[in-house]
Short mmCIF file of C-alpha atoms in Angstrom, two decimals:
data_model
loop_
_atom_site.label_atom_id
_atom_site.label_comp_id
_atom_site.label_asym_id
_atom_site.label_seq_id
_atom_site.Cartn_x
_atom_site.Cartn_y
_atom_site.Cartn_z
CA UNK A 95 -29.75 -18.52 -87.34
CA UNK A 96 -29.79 -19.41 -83.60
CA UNK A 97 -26.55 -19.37 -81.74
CA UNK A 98 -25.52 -21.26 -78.65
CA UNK A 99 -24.32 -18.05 -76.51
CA UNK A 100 -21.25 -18.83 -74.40
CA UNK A 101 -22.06 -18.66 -70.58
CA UNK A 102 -19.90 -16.55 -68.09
CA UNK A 103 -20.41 -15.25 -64.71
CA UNK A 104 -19.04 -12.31 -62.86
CA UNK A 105 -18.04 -12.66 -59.41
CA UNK A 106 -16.45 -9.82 -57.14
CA UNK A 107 -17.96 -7.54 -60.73
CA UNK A 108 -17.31 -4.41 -59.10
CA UNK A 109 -17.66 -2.17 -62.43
CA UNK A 110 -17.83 -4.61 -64.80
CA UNK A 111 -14.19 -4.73 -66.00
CA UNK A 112 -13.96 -8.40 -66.49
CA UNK A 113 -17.25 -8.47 -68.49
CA UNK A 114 -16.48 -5.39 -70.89
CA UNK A 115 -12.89 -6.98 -71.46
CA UNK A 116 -15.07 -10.47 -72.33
CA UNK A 117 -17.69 -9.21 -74.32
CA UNK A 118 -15.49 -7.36 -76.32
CA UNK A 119 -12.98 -9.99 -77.31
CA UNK A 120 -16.42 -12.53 -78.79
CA UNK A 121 -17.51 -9.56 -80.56
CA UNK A 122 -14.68 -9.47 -82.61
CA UNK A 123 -14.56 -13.18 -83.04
CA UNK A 124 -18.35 -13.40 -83.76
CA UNK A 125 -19.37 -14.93 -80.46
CA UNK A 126 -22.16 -14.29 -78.10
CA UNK A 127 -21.52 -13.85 -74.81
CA UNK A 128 -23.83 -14.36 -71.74
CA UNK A 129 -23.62 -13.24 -68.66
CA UNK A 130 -25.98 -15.85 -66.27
CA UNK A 131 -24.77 -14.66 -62.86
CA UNK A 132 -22.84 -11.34 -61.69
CA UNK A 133 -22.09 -10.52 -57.71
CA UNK A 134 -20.88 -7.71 -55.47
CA UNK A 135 -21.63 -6.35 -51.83
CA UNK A 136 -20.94 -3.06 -52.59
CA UNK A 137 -24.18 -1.04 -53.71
CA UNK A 138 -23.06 1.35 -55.55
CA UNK A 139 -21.08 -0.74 -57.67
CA UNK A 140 -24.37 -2.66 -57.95
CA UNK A 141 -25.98 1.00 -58.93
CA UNK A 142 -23.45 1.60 -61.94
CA UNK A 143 -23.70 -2.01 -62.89
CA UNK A 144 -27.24 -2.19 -63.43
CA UNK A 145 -27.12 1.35 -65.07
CA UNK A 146 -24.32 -0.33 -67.83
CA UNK A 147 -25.84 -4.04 -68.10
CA UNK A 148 -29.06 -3.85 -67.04
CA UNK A 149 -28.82 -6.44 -64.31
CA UNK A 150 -28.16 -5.90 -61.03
CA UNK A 151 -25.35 -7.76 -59.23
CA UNK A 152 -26.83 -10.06 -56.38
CA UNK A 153 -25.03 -9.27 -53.06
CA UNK A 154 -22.56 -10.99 -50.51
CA UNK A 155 -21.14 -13.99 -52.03
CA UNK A 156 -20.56 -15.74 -49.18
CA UNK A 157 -24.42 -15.86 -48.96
CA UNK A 158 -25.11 -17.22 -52.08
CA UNK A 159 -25.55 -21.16 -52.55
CA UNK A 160 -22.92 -22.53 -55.34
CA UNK A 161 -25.77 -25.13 -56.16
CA UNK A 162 -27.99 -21.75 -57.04
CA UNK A 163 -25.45 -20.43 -59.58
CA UNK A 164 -26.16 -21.36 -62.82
CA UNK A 165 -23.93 -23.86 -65.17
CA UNK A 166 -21.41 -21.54 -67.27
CA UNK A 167 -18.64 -21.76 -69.81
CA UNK A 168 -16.01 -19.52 -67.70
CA UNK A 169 -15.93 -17.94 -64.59
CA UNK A 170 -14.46 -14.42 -64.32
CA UNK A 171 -13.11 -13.16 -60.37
CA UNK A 172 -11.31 -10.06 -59.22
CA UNK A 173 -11.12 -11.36 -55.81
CA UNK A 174 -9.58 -9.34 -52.64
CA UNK A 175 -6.52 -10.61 -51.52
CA UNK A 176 -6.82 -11.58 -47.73
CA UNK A 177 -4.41 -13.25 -45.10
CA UNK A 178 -5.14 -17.22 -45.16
CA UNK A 179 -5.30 -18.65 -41.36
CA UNK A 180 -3.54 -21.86 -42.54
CA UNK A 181 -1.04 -21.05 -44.89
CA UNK A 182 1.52 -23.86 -45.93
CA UNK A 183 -0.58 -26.59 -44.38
CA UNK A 184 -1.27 -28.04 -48.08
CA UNK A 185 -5.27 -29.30 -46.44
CA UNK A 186 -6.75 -28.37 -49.97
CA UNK A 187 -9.98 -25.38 -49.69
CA UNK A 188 -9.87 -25.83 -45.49
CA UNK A 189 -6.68 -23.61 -46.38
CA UNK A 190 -8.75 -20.93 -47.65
CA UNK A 191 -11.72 -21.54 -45.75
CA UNK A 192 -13.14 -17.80 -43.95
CA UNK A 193 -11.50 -16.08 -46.98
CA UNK A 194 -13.25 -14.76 -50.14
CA UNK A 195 -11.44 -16.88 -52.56
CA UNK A 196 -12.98 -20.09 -50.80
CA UNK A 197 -15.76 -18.76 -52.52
CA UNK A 198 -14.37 -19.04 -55.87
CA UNK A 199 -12.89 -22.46 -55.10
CA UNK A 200 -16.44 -23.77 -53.73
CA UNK A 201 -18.19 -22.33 -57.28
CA UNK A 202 -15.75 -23.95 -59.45
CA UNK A 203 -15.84 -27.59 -57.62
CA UNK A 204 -19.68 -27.33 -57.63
CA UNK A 205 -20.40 -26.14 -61.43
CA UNK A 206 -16.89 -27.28 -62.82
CA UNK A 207 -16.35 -24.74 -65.76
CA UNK A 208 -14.49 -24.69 -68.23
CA UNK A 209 -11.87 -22.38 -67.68
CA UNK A 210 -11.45 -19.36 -65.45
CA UNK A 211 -9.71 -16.26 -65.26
CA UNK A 212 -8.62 -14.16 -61.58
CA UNK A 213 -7.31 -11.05 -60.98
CA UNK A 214 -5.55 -9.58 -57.99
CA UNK A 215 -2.91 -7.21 -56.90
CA UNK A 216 0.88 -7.84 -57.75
CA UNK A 217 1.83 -7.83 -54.20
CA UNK A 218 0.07 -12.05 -53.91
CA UNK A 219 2.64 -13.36 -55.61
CA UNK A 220 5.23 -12.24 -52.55
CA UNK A 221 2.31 -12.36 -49.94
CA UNK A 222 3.52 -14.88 -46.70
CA UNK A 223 6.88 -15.49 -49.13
CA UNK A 224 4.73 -17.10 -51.74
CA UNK A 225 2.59 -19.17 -49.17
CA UNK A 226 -0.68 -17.64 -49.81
CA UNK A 227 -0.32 -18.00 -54.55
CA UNK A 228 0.87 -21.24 -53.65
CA UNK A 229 -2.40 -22.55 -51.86
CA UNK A 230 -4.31 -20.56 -54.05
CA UNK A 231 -2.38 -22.31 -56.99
CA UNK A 232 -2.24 -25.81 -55.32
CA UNK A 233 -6.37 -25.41 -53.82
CA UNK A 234 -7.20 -24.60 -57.91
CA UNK A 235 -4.87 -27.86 -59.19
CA UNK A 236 -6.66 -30.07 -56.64
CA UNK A 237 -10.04 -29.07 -58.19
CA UNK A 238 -8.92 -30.40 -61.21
CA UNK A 239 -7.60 -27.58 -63.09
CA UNK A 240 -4.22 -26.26 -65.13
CA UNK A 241 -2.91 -23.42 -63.71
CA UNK A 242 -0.97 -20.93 -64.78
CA UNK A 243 0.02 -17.16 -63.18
CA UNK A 244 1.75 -14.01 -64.70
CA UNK A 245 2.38 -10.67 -63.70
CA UNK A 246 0.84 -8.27 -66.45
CA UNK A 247 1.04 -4.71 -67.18
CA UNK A 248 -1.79 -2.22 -68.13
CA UNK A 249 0.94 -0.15 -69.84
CA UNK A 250 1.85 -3.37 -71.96
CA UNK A 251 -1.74 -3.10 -73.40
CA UNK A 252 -2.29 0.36 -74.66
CA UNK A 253 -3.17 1.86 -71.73
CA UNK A 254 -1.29 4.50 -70.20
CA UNK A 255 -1.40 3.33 -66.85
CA UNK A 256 1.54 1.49 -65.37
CA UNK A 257 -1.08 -0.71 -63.57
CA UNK A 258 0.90 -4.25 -62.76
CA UNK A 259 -1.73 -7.56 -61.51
CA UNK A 260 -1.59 -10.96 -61.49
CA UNK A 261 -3.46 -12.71 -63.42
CA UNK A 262 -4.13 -16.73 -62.69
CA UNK A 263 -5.90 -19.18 -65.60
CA UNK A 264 -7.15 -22.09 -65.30
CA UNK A 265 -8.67 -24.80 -67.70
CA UNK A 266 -9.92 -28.34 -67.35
CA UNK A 267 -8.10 -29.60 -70.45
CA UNK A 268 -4.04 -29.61 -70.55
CA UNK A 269 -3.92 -27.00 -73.76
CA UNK A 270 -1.56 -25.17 -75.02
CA UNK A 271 -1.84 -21.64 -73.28
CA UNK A 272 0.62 -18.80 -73.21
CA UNK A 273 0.10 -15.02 -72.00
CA UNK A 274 -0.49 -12.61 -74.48
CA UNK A 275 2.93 -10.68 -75.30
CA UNK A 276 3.10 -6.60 -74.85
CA UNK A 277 0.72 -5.59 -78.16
CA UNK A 278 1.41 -1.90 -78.93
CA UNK A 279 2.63 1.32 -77.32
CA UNK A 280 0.20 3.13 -75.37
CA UNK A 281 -2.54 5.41 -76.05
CA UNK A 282 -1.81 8.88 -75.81
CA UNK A 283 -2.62 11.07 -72.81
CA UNK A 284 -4.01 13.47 -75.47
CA UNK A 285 -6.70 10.53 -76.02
CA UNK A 286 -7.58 10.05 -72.64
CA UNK A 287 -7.77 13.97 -70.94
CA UNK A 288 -10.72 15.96 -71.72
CA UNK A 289 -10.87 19.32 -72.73
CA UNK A 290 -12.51 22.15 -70.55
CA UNK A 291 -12.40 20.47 -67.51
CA UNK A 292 -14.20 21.64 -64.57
CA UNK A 293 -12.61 24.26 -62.10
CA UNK A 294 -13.67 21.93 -58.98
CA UNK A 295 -11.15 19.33 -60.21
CA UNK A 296 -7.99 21.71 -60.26
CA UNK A 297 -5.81 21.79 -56.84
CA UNK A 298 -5.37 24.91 -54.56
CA UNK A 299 -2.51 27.51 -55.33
CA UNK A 300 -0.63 26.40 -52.54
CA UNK A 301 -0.46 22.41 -53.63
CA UNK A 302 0.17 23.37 -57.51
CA UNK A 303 2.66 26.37 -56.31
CA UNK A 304 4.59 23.61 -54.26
CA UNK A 305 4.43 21.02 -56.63
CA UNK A 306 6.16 23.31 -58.96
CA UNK A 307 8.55 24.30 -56.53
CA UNK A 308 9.63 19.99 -56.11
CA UNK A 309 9.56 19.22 -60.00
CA UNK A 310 9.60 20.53 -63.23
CA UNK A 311 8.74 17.54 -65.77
CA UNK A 312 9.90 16.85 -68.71
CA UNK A 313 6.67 15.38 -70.72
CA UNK A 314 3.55 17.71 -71.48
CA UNK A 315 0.82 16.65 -71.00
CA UNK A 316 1.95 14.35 -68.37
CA UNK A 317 0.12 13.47 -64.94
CA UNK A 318 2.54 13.85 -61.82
CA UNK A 319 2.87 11.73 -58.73
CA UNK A 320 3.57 12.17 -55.30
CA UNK A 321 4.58 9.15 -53.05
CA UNK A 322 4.34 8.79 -49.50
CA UNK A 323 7.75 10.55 -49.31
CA UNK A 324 6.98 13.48 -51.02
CA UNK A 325 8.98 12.92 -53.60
CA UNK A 326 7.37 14.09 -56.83
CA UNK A 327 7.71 12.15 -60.46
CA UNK A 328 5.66 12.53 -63.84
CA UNK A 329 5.33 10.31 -67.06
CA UNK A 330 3.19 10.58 -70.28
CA UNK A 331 1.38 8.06 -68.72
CA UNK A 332 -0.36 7.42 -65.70
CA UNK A 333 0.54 5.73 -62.22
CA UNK A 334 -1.51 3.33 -61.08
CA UNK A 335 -5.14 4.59 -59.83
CA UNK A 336 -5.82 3.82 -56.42
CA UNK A 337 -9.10 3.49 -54.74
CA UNK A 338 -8.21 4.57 -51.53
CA UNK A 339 -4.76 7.26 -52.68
CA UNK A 340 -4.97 11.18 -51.18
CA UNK A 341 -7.42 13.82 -52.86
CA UNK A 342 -4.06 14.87 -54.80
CA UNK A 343 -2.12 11.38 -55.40
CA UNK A 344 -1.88 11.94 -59.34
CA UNK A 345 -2.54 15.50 -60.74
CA UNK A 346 -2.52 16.67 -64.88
CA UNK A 347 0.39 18.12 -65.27
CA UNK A 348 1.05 19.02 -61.61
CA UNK A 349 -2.22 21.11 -61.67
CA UNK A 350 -5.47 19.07 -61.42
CA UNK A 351 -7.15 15.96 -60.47
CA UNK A 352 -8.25 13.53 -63.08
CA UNK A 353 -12.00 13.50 -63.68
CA UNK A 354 -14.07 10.57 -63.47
CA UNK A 355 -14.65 9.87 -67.16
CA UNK A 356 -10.25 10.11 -67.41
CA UNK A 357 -10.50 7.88 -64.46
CA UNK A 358 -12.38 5.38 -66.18
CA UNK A 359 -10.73 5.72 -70.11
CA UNK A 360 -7.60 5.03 -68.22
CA UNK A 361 -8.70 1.76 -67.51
CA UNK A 362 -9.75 0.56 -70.81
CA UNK A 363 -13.71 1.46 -70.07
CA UNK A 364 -15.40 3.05 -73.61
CA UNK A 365 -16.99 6.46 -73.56
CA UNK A 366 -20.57 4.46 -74.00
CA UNK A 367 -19.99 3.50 -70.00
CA UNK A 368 -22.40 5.31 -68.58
CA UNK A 369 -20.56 7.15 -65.15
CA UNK A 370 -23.44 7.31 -62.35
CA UNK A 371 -21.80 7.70 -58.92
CA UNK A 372 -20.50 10.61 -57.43
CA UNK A 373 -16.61 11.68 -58.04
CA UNK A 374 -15.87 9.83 -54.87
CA UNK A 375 -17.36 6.78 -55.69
CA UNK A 376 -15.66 7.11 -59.36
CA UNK A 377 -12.30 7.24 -57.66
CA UNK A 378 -12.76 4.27 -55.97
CA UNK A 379 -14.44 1.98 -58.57
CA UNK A 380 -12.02 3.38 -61.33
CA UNK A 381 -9.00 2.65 -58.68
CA UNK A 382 -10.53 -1.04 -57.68
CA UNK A 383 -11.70 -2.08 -61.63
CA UNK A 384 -9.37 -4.43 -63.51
CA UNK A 385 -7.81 -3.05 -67.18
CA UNK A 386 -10.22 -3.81 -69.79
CA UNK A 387 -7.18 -4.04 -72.50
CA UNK A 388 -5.18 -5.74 -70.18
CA UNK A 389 -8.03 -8.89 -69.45
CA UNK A 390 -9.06 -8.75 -73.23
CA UNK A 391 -5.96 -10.22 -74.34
CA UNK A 392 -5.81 -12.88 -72.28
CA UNK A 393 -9.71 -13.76 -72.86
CA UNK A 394 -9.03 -13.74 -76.56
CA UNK A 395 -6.09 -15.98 -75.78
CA UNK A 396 -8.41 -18.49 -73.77
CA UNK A 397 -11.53 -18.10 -76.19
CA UNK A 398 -10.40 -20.63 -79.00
CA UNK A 399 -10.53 -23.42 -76.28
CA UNK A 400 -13.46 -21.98 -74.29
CA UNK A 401 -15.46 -21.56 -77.39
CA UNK A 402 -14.48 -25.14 -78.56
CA UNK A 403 -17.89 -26.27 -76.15
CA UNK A 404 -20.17 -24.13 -78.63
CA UNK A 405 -21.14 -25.50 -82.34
CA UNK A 406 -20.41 -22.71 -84.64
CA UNK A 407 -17.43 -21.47 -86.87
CA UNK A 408 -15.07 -18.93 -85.84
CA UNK A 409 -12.37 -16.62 -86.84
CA UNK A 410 -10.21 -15.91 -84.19
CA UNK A 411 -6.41 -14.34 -84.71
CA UNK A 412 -6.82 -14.47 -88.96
CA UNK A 413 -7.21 -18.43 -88.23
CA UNK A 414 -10.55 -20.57 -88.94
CA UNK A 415 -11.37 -22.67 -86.64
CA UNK A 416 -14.38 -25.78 -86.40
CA UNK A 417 -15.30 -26.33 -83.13
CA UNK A 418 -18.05 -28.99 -82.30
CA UNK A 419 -19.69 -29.15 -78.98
CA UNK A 420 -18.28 -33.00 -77.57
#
């Protein structure tokens, strides 16, 4: 039986985060997802998207015509955060004009989804004193949407990775949303470190010897962390991965770097995700990618009212559920 497949697209896709997390929350729900538009300037993140989805993300964004983007259920955005020129002044997108999330804004007036979901680091909602979330927040309301931000936490979401975003919703219609509560402890390290790792991964006598010297810890296995201070900590979980962090930011139990496959499970990403960049690259896609776990509760918080535009029955959280396309 045919199935009206529910539209997304994938801007700033980087590895694909947003669209595992997605596709993953209407399998279990019996839904099917398409993906009719994906975008990133970075080409290797274009390389290990095509490899995974077999599409390759078009490029610069700010390049693309919003009339050329195709109509979709739900748009999906883990936009960089960047300084707005005319913060405060209320002037609706001329606020955010010459910054990357005028690109969202332009997309969603133009094709008017449904519903969207952002992502960005914890430090916007303090950015300017709240200037900058508020025109983001107040540029998104003018465009005709309900709007809603929270603070989340990979380590809320079985991951262990304290790994804290913000994530913004919108939706056309004034429903009833709420933020998915913390679901379950965390995964095991034991589930995420692999066995007979590589000797080109494990750091030089004289870092391990001195890390040893700073801290004994009091978890095994555990990954340690050194701040800019010096000053050494370790958890049974993970820090958060950074893209751009020193060759020895985090290191398994004080002794070796985390591979690229650790990298990625730590994240939320399934073994099947095929890894096809260099370790550098890894680090920094792994370190830029949003928590699958993390964005799959809140999509299968959203879906019930995104899905509500496709005719077909579903289950979703033990409940059925009629929607008909209006």
């Amino acid at each position: 039986m045919y199935r009206e497949k529910l539209k997304f697209i994938d801007l700033f896709c980087g590895i694909g985060g947003f669209r595992v997390a997605f596709e993953q929350a209407c399998a279990e729900n019996d839904i099917y997802p398409e993906c009719v538009f994906s975008s990133d300037i970075d080409k290797y993140a274009q390389d290990i998207y095509e490899e995974n989805f077999g599409e390759r993300p078009s490029g610069d964004i700010t390049k693309i015509d919003e009339n050329d983007i195709p109509e979709h259920d739900i748009l999906f955005a883990g936009f960089p955060c960047q300084p707005f020129s005319i913060i405060g002044q209320m002037k609706g997108l001329n606020d955010t004009r010459g910054t990357l999330f005028f690109d969202i804004a332009r997309i969603l007036k133009e094709k008017k989804p449904k519903a969207f979901i952002l992502e960005n680091v914890k430090q916007l909602v303090g950015h300017d004193n709240g200037n900058t979330l508020k025109v983001i927040v107040r540029s998104l309301q003018d465009l005709g949407y309900h709007v809603q931000y929270s603070v989340l936490n990979a380590l809320d979401f079985g991951l262990p990775q304290k790994r804290e975003r913000v994530v913004i919703v919108g939706h056309k219609e004034p429903i009833l949303f709420t933020f998915p509560s913390p679901e379950k402890p965390y995964k095991p390290l034991t589930e995420i470190l692999e066995d007979n790792v590589g000797s080109k991964y494990y750091a030089s006598d004289y870092i391990r010897n001195k890390r040893m010297e700073k801290h004994t810890s009091s978890y095994y296995p555990s990954i340690w962390h050194e701040n800019k201070s010096g000053n050494i900590c370790s958890y049974p979980y993970s820090c958060a991965l950074r893209s751009g962090a020193s060759h020895n930011y985090l290191l398994v139990n004080g002794e070796r770097r985390l591979t690229p496959r650790e990298m990625f499970r730590l994240q939320g990403f399934p073994d099947w995700y095929k890894i096809v960049v260099s370790d550098a690259q890894a680090k920094k896609q792994a370190g830029n990618a949003v928590p699958v776990n993390m964005v799959k509760a809140v999509c299968l918080k959203l879906l019930p009212y995104v899905a509500s535009s496709i005719d077909q029955t579903l289950v979703l959280r033990g409940y059925d559920l009629k929607f008909n396309a209006s």
